[in-house]
Amino acid sequence: MNLPLLINPVAFSLGSLEVRWYGIILGTAALVGLLLAVQEGKRFKINPDFFMDLLLLGVPSAIIGARLYYVGFMWNDYKDRPLDIFKIWEGGIAIYGALIGAFICGFFYFRYKGYRFWRIADICAPSLIAGQLIGRWGNFMNQEAYGGEVSEHFLRHTLHLPDFIVNQMNVEGVYHHPTFLYESLWNLVGLIILLVLRRQRFLRAGELVASYFIWYSIGRFFIEALRTDSLAYQGPDWLASLMDALWSPMTIVFEQGYLDPVYGNIRISQLLALLLVIAAIVFIVIRRVNGWASERYLDPIVSTRQNVNDANGGNPANTSADVPAKTE
């Protein structure tokens, strides 16, 4: 059997150093995200260096978070080989872990710079989803994060995919769902929605990043069930049945990917996606009902550190502990 020609995951070599498409694509994703944040930040008179520093701190934090998240749920594979935890080049990262790491970093960085967390998180929301829609193509290059088995006819004549995608979805002679493509396209639509939403007067501070979590997590919930490499745990039967029931409308056109019962009966990313949708909706409603969302997205953004500097004649050295910092 002649297998289709696959894309070489190595873009080029510099002596013994191999530069992989995965790294190039993730670097491009980070750059696009940075440019989006810088451009929006200019509207609020935020120095581009602020976002550059955020990127330099956020990317390592995201990588660490992504690795720890994965290792935590796959601990049985690492407990006897702890040094393998550091071998990130062998694979094993999770996007929700990356978000956790990035948001923890952002929380402290924003506070240090004197900005309210939700204001800057809103600006970064389009950058996050843009980075994800580009980054998924790194999974495509590595032939990973794909879905269950499908026919070549389905890929070519039902989805009408070009040859280079169809061929790359052939893994050891078996064609698979291009879940990377499903998520990338879902995120593209989400990016457009966020870019439109942030120009609306009704949008309050914190609601753009909440909208990001709602949109991304809805897509992740349904796409995750198609995959065959999901992190999972053994949960109660009622919860597993609930997850299947919520996903059941998809059975009209798709079947769920195989989930090895050795790892569990509930896909962790799918459950987390559901919880994030609920939490984001509750977040928006409670803040609106209680009047905690008076600040709008389009309102000016002011750093409390800048206010302190202005009060001291522009000299940060005159800052006193007696000057209260505005927090949220």
GROMACS .gro file of C-alpha atoms in nm:
model
  328
    1MET     CA    1   0.000   0.000   0.000
    2ASN     CA    2   0.144   0.337  -0.100
    3LEU     CA    3   0.098   0.595   0.173
    4PRO     CA    4   0.041   0.959   0.071
    5LEU     CA    5   0.330   1.201   0.082
    6LEU     CA    6   0.343   1.367   0.425
    7ILE     CA    7   0.471   1.711   0.519
    8ASN     CA    8   0.813   1.699   0.679
    9PRO     CA    9   0.776   1.841   1.034
   10VAL     CA   10   1.130   1.981   1.002
   11ALA     CA   11   1.122   2.308   0.809
   12PHE     CA   12   1.499   2.335   0.766
   13SER     CA   13   1.825   2.249   0.939
   14LEU     CA   14   2.117   2.462   1.048
   15GLY     CA   15   2.395   2.211   1.087
   16SER     CA   16   2.276   1.970   1.356
   17LEU     CA   17   1.999   2.207   1.465
   18GLU     CA   18   1.655   2.121   1.327
   19VAL     CA   19   1.399   2.400   1.302
   20ARG     CA   20   1.050   2.250   1.309
   21TRP     CA   21   0.733   2.385   1.160
   22TYR     CA   22   0.568   2.349   1.500
   23GLY     CA   23   0.801   2.606   1.653
   24ILE     CA   24   0.770   2.841   1.356
   25ILE     CA   25   0.392   2.827   1.372
   26LEU     CA   26   0.377   2.885   1.748
   27GLY     CA   27   0.619   3.175   1.708
   28THR     CA   28   0.396   3.322   1.438
   29ALA     CA   29   0.092   3.277   1.662
   30ALA     CA   30   0.265   3.466   1.944
   31LEU     CA   31   0.370   3.746   1.707
   32VAL     CA   32   0.020   3.789   1.563
   33GLY     CA   33  -0.124   3.796   1.914
   34LEU     CA   34   0.128   4.059   2.017
   35LEU     CA   35   0.051   4.280   1.716
   36LEU     CA   36  -0.323   4.262   1.783
   37ALA     CA   37  -0.273   4.363   2.147
   38VAL     CA   38  -0.030   4.643   2.062
   39GLN     CA   39  -0.265   4.787   1.799
   40GLU     CA   40  -0.563   4.785   2.036
   41GLY     CA   41  -0.348   4.915   2.319
   42LYS     CA   42  -0.262   5.224   2.116
   43ARG     CA   43  -0.630   5.325   2.125
   44PHE     CA   44  -0.599   5.338   2.504
   45LYS     CA   45  -0.254   5.504   2.497
   46ILE     CA   46  -0.076   5.199   2.639
   47ASN     CA   47   0.293   5.176   2.551
   48PRO     CA   48   0.371   4.885   2.315
   49ASP     CA   49   0.659   4.788   2.548
   50PHE     CA   50   0.397   4.688   2.804
   51PHE     CA   51   0.270   4.412   2.575
   52MET     CA   52   0.618   4.310   2.467
   53ASP     CA   53   0.714   4.254   2.831
   54LEU     CA   54   0.387   4.070   2.883
   55LEU     CA   55   0.474   3.836   2.596
   56LEU     CA   56   0.823   3.771   2.732
   57LEU     CA   57   0.678   3.679   3.070
   58GLY     CA   58   0.357   3.517   2.952
   59VAL     CA   59   0.497   3.269   2.700
   60PRO     CA   60   0.725   3.089   2.950
   61SER     CA   61   0.444   3.095   3.207
   62ALA     CA   62   0.205   2.943   2.953
   63ILE     CA   63   0.453   2.669   2.861
   64ILE     CA   64   0.515   2.582   3.226
   65GLY     CA   65   0.142   2.580   3.298
   66ALA     CA   66   0.069   2.367   2.993
   67ARG     CA   67   0.332   2.111   3.093
   68LEU     CA   68   0.235   2.094   3.461
   69TYR     CA   69  -0.132   2.053   3.368
   70TYR     CA   70  -0.051   1.762   3.137
   71VAL     CA   71   0.193   1.594   3.376
   72GLY     CA   72  -0.052   1.633   3.664
   73PHE     CA   73  -0.318   1.433   3.484
   74MET     CA   74  -0.067   1.181   3.348
   75TRP     CA   75   0.130   1.144   3.671
   76ASN     CA   76   0.139   0.763   3.656
   77ASP     CA   77   0.348   0.794   3.341
   78TYR     CA   78   0.599   1.026   3.507
   79LYS     CA   79   0.619   0.931   3.875
   80ASP     CA   80   0.890   0.674   3.811
   81ARG     CA   81   1.070   0.894   3.557
   82PRO     CA   82   1.065   1.246   3.707
   83LEU     CA   83   1.336   1.378   3.477
   84ASP     CA   84   1.106   1.313   3.180
   85ILE     CA   85   0.885   1.592   3.311
   86PHE     CA   86   1.136   1.838   3.163
   87LYS     CA   87   1.144   1.670   2.819
   88ILE     CA   88   0.879   1.896   2.674
   89TRP     CA   89   1.019   1.846   2.323
   90GLU     CA   90   0.879   1.491   2.335
   91GLY     CA   91   0.526   1.630   2.351
   92GLY     CA   92   0.272   1.655   2.628
   93ILE     CA   93   0.125   2.002   2.679
   94ALA     CA   94  -0.235   2.113   2.731
   95ILE     CA   95  -0.389   2.438   2.614
   96TYR     CA   96  -0.602   2.489   2.926
   97GLY     CA   97  -0.286   2.460   3.133
   98ALA     CA   98  -0.128   2.723   2.911
   99LEU     CA   99  -0.422   2.956   2.974
  100ILE     CA  100  -0.396   2.902   3.350
  101GLY     CA  101  -0.024   2.981   3.345
  102ALA     CA  102  -0.072   3.288   3.125
  103PHE     CA  103  -0.357   3.426   3.335
  104ILE     CA  104  -0.167   3.382   3.663
  105CYS     CA  105   0.128   3.565   3.510
  106GLY     CA  106  -0.100   3.836   3.370
  107PHE     CA  107  -0.275   3.890   3.703
  108PHE     CA  108   0.048   3.976   3.886
  109TYR     CA  109   0.199   4.166   3.592
  110PHE     CA  110  -0.110   4.384   3.547
  111ARG     CA  111  -0.121   4.458   3.919
  112TYR     CA  112   0.247   4.546   3.919
  113LYS     CA  113   0.190   4.790   3.632
  114GLY     CA  114  -0.113   4.942   3.807
  115TYR     CA  115  -0.380   4.825   3.561
  116ARG     CA  116  -0.709   4.662   3.642
  117PHE     CA  117  -0.695   4.297   3.546
  118TRP     CA  118  -1.016   4.282   3.345
  119ARG     CA  119  -0.929   4.586   3.133
  120ILE     CA  120  -0.604   4.437   3.001
  121ALA     CA  121  -0.747   4.084   2.984
  122ASP     CA  122  -1.015   4.220   2.751
  123ILE     CA  123  -0.753   4.368   2.521
  124CYS     CA  124  -0.568   4.035   2.513
  125ALA     CA  125  -0.876   3.820   2.443
  126PRO     CA  126  -0.858   3.852   2.061
  127SER     CA  127  -0.486   3.780   2.081
  128LEU     CA  128  -0.552   3.455   2.268
  129ILE     CA  129  -0.802   3.320   2.019
  130ALA     CA  130  -0.592   3.436   1.722
  131GLY     CA  131  -0.293   3.254   1.867
  132GLN     CA  132  -0.499   2.940   1.911
  133LEU     CA  133  -0.639   2.942   1.558
  134ILE     CA  134  -0.284   2.968   1.419
  135GLY     CA  135  -0.123   2.737   1.675
  136ARG     CA  136  -0.349   2.443   1.589
  137TRP     CA  137  -0.171   2.420   1.254
  138GLY     CA  138   0.136   2.317   1.450
  139ASN     CA  139  -0.061   2.007   1.555
  140PHE     CA  140  -0.138   1.951   1.188
  141MET     CA  141   0.230   1.955   1.098
  142ASN     CA  142   0.309   1.707   1.375
  143GLN     CA  143   0.016   1.477   1.293
  144GLU     CA  144  -0.124   1.504   1.645
  145ALA     CA  145  -0.444   1.607   1.822
  146TYR     CA  146  -0.650   1.446   1.546
  147GLY     CA  147  -0.986   1.277   1.578
  148GLY     CA  148  -1.128   0.933   1.522
  149GLU     CA  149  -1.119   0.728   1.204
  150VAL     CA  150  -1.299   0.852   0.893
  151SER     CA  151  -1.296   0.758   0.527
  152GLU     CA  152  -1.092   0.928   0.260
  153HIS     CA  153  -1.420   0.991   0.077
  154PHE     CA  154  -1.548   1.189   0.378
  155LEU     CA  155  -1.244   1.415   0.376
  156ARG     CA  156  -1.232   1.469   0.002
  157HIS     CA  157  -1.596   1.473  -0.102
  158THR     CA  158  -1.793   1.563   0.209
  159LEU     CA  159  -1.558   1.820   0.361
  160HIS     CA  160  -1.395   1.903   0.023
  161LEU     CA  161  -1.052   1.939   0.182
  162PRO     CA  162  -0.741   1.998  -0.032
  163ASP     CA  163  -0.492   1.717  -0.088
  164PHE     CA  164  -0.228   1.845   0.155
  165ILE     CA  165  -0.474   1.824   0.447
  166VAL     CA  166  -0.623   1.491   0.342
  167ASN     CA  167  -0.278   1.338   0.303
  168GLN     CA  168  -0.161   1.467   0.640
  169MET     CA  169  -0.467   1.317   0.807
  170ASN     CA  170  -0.353   0.972   0.697
  171VAL     CA  171  -0.174   0.832   1.002
  172GLU     CA  172  -0.018   0.491   0.941
  173GLY     CA  173  -0.270   0.412   0.671
  174VAL     CA  174  -0.581   0.535   0.856
  175TYR     CA  175  -0.759   0.865   0.785
  176HIS     CA  176  -0.872   1.076   1.082
  177HIS     CA  177  -1.094   1.372   1.162
  178PRO     CA  178  -0.896   1.697   1.113
  179THR     CA  179  -0.995   1.826   1.458
  180PHE     CA  180  -0.716   2.083   1.436
  181LEU     CA  181  -0.900   2.235   1.139
  182TYR     CA  182  -1.238   2.229   1.310
  183GLU     CA  183  -1.099   2.416   1.609
  184SER     CA  184  -0.898   2.657   1.395
  185LEU     CA  185  -1.205   2.755   1.191
  186TRP     CA  186  -1.416   2.782   1.506
  187ASN     CA  187  -1.157   3.018   1.652
  188LEU     CA  188  -1.148   3.223   1.332
  189VAL     CA  189  -1.521   3.290   1.364
  190GLY     CA  190  -1.467   3.364   1.733
  191LEU     CA  191  -1.197   3.618   1.650
  192ILE     CA  192  -1.433   3.801   1.417
  193ILE     CA  193  -1.703   3.803   1.684
  194LEU     CA  194  -1.465   3.944   1.947
  195LEU     CA  195  -1.341   4.215   1.711
  196VAL     CA  196  -1.701   4.322   1.647
  197LEU     CA  197  -1.806   4.297   2.012
  198ARG     CA  198  -1.527   4.521   2.138
  199ARG     CA  199  -1.664   4.815   1.940
  200GLN     CA  200  -2.010   4.793   2.098
  201ARG     CA  201  -2.110   5.049   2.360
  202PHE     CA  202  -2.300   4.793   2.569
  203LEU     CA  203  -1.988   4.587   2.638
  204ARG     CA  204  -1.861   4.620   2.994
  205ALA     CA  205  -1.510   4.562   3.129
  206GLY     CA  206  -1.438   4.191   3.168
  207GLU     CA  207  -1.709   4.081   2.929
  208LEU     CA  208  -1.490   4.046   2.621
  209VAL     CA  209  -1.259   3.793   2.786
  210ALA     CA  210  -1.567   3.619   2.928
  211SER     CA  211  -1.709   3.602   2.575
  212TYR     CA  212  -1.382   3.450   2.460
  213PHE     CA  213  -1.412   3.173   2.717
  214ILE     CA  214  -1.776   3.109   2.624
  215TRP     CA  215  -1.708   3.086   2.251
  216TYR     CA  216  -1.385   2.888   2.270
  217SER     CA  217  -1.519   2.646   2.532
  218ILE     CA  218  -1.839   2.569   2.341
  219GLY     CA  219  -1.632   2.470   2.040
  220ARG     CA  220  -1.382   2.278   2.252
  221PHE     CA  221  -1.661   2.083   2.423
  222PHE     CA  222  -1.792   1.941   2.099
  223ILE     CA  223  -1.460   1.902   1.917
  224GLU     CA  224  -1.282   1.737   2.210
  225ALA     CA  225  -1.514   1.436   2.199
  226LEU     CA  226  -1.396   1.360   1.844
  227ARG     CA  227  -1.035   1.320   1.955
  228THR     CA  228  -0.863   0.996   2.049
  229ASP     CA  229  -0.590   1.140   2.275
  230SER     CA  230  -0.796   1.321   2.538
  231LEU     CA  231  -0.679   1.347   2.898
  232ALA     CA  232  -0.943   1.174   3.107
  233TYR     CA  233  -1.030   1.061   3.458
  234GLN     CA  234  -1.269   0.812   3.614
  235GLY     CA  235  -1.572   1.009   3.726
  236PRO     CA  236  -1.924   0.922   3.836
  237ASP     CA  237  -2.144   0.750   3.581
  238TRP     CA  238  -2.410   1.020   3.604
  239LEU     CA  239  -2.158   1.284   3.496
  240ALA     CA  240  -2.034   1.074   3.207
  241SER     CA  241  -2.395   1.023   3.097
  242LEU     CA  242  -2.462   1.397   3.120
  243MET     CA  243  -2.161   1.475   2.902
  244ASP     CA  244  -2.273   1.221   2.643
  245ALA     CA  245  -2.629   1.360   2.649
  246LEU     CA  246  -2.508   1.716   2.591
  247TRP     CA  247  -2.293   1.597   2.302
  248SER     CA  248  -2.564   1.373   2.153
  249PRO     CA  249  -2.688   1.624   1.887
  250MET     CA  250  -2.351   1.576   1.717
  251THR     CA  251  -2.425   1.207   1.661
  252ILE     CA  252  -2.637   1.308   1.363
  253VAL     CA  253  -2.318   1.360   1.164
  254PHE     CA  254  -2.026   1.240   1.383
  255GLU     CA  255  -1.924   0.962   1.617
  256GLN     CA  256  -1.717   1.021   1.928
  257GLY     CA  257  -1.350   0.933   1.914
  258TYR     CA  258  -1.226   0.635   2.111
  259LEU     CA  259  -1.156   0.704   2.479
  260ASP     CA  260  -0.937   0.444   2.643
  261PRO     CA  261  -1.118   0.330   2.963
  262VAL     CA  262  -0.777   0.285   3.126
  263TYR     CA  263  -0.755   0.665   3.151
  264GLY     CA  264  -1.115   0.720   3.257
  265ASN     CA  265  -1.466   0.786   3.134
  266ILE     CA  266  -1.475   1.167   3.133
  267ARG     CA  267  -1.264   1.387   2.908
  268ILE     CA  268  -1.107   1.651   3.129
  269SER     CA  269  -1.095   1.926   2.865
  270GLN     CA  270  -1.458   1.863   2.778
  271LEU     CA  271  -1.568   1.892   3.140
  272LEU     CA  272  -1.356   2.203   3.195
  273ALA     CA  273  -1.502   2.360   2.882
  274LEU     CA  274  -1.854   2.307   3.015
  275LEU     CA  275  -1.763   2.456   3.354
  276LEU     CA  276  -1.599   2.759   3.190
  277VAL     CA  277  -1.909   2.833   2.981
  278ILE     CA  278  -2.126   2.824   3.293
  279ALA     CA  279  -1.878   3.030   3.497
  280ALA     CA  280  -1.840   3.297   3.227
  281ILE     CA  281  -2.218   3.337   3.190
  282VAL     CA  282  -2.265   3.357   3.568
  283PHE     CA  283  -1.978   3.610   3.585
  284ILE     CA  284  -2.148   3.841   3.334
  285VAL     CA  285  -2.495   3.809   3.487
  286ILE     CA  286  -2.390   3.857   3.851
  287ARG     CA  287  -2.177   4.163   3.775
  288ARG     CA  288  -2.459   4.319   3.572
  289VAL     CA  289  -2.730   4.244   3.831
  290ASN     CA  290  -2.525   4.376   4.121
  291GLY     CA  291  -2.406   4.687   3.941
  292TRP     CA  292  -2.041   4.579   3.948
  293ALA     CA  293  -2.004   4.625   3.572
  294SER     CA  294  -2.033   5.001   3.551
  295GLU     CA  295  -1.702   5.039   3.365
  296ARG     CA  296  -1.731   4.994   2.990
  297TYR     CA  297  -1.477   4.837   2.756
  298LEU     CA  298  -1.447   5.163   2.561
  299ASP     CA  299  -1.378   5.373   2.873
  300PRO     CA  300  -1.023   5.511   2.910
  301ILE     CA  301  -0.768   5.284   3.075
  302VAL     CA  302  -0.552   5.447   3.339
  303SER     CA  303  -0.263   5.298   3.534
  304THR     CA  304  -0.274   5.374   3.906
  305ARG     CA  305   0.105   5.388   3.900
  306GLN     CA  306   0.084   5.668   3.644
  307ASN     CA  307  -0.159   5.851   3.871
  308VAL     CA  308   0.084   5.820   4.161
  309ASN     CA  309   0.371   5.947   3.945
  310ASP     CA  310   0.163   6.244   3.831
  311ALA     CA  311   0.079   6.325   4.193
  312ASN     CA  312   0.451   6.330   4.272
  313GLY     CA  313   0.547   6.561   3.991
  314GLY     CA  314   0.627   6.278   3.753
  315ASN     CA  315   0.902   6.141   3.981
  316PRO     CA  316   0.842   5.775   4.072
  317ALA     CA  317   1.105   5.806   4.345
  318ASN     CA  318   0.867   6.029   4.544
  319THR     CA  319   0.608   5.752   4.567
  320SER     CA  320   0.505   5.706   4.929
  321ALA     CA  321   0.332   5.417   5.103
  322ASP     CA  322   0.078   5.677   5.217
  323VAL     CA  323  -0.054   5.708   4.863
  324PRO     CA  324  -0.335   5.450   4.827
  325ALA     CA  325  -0.334   5.226   4.525
  326LYS     CA  326  -0.658   5.175   4.341
  327THR     CA  327  -0.742   4.806   4.323
  328GLU     CA  328  -1.025   4.592   4.203
   0.00000   0.00000   0.00000
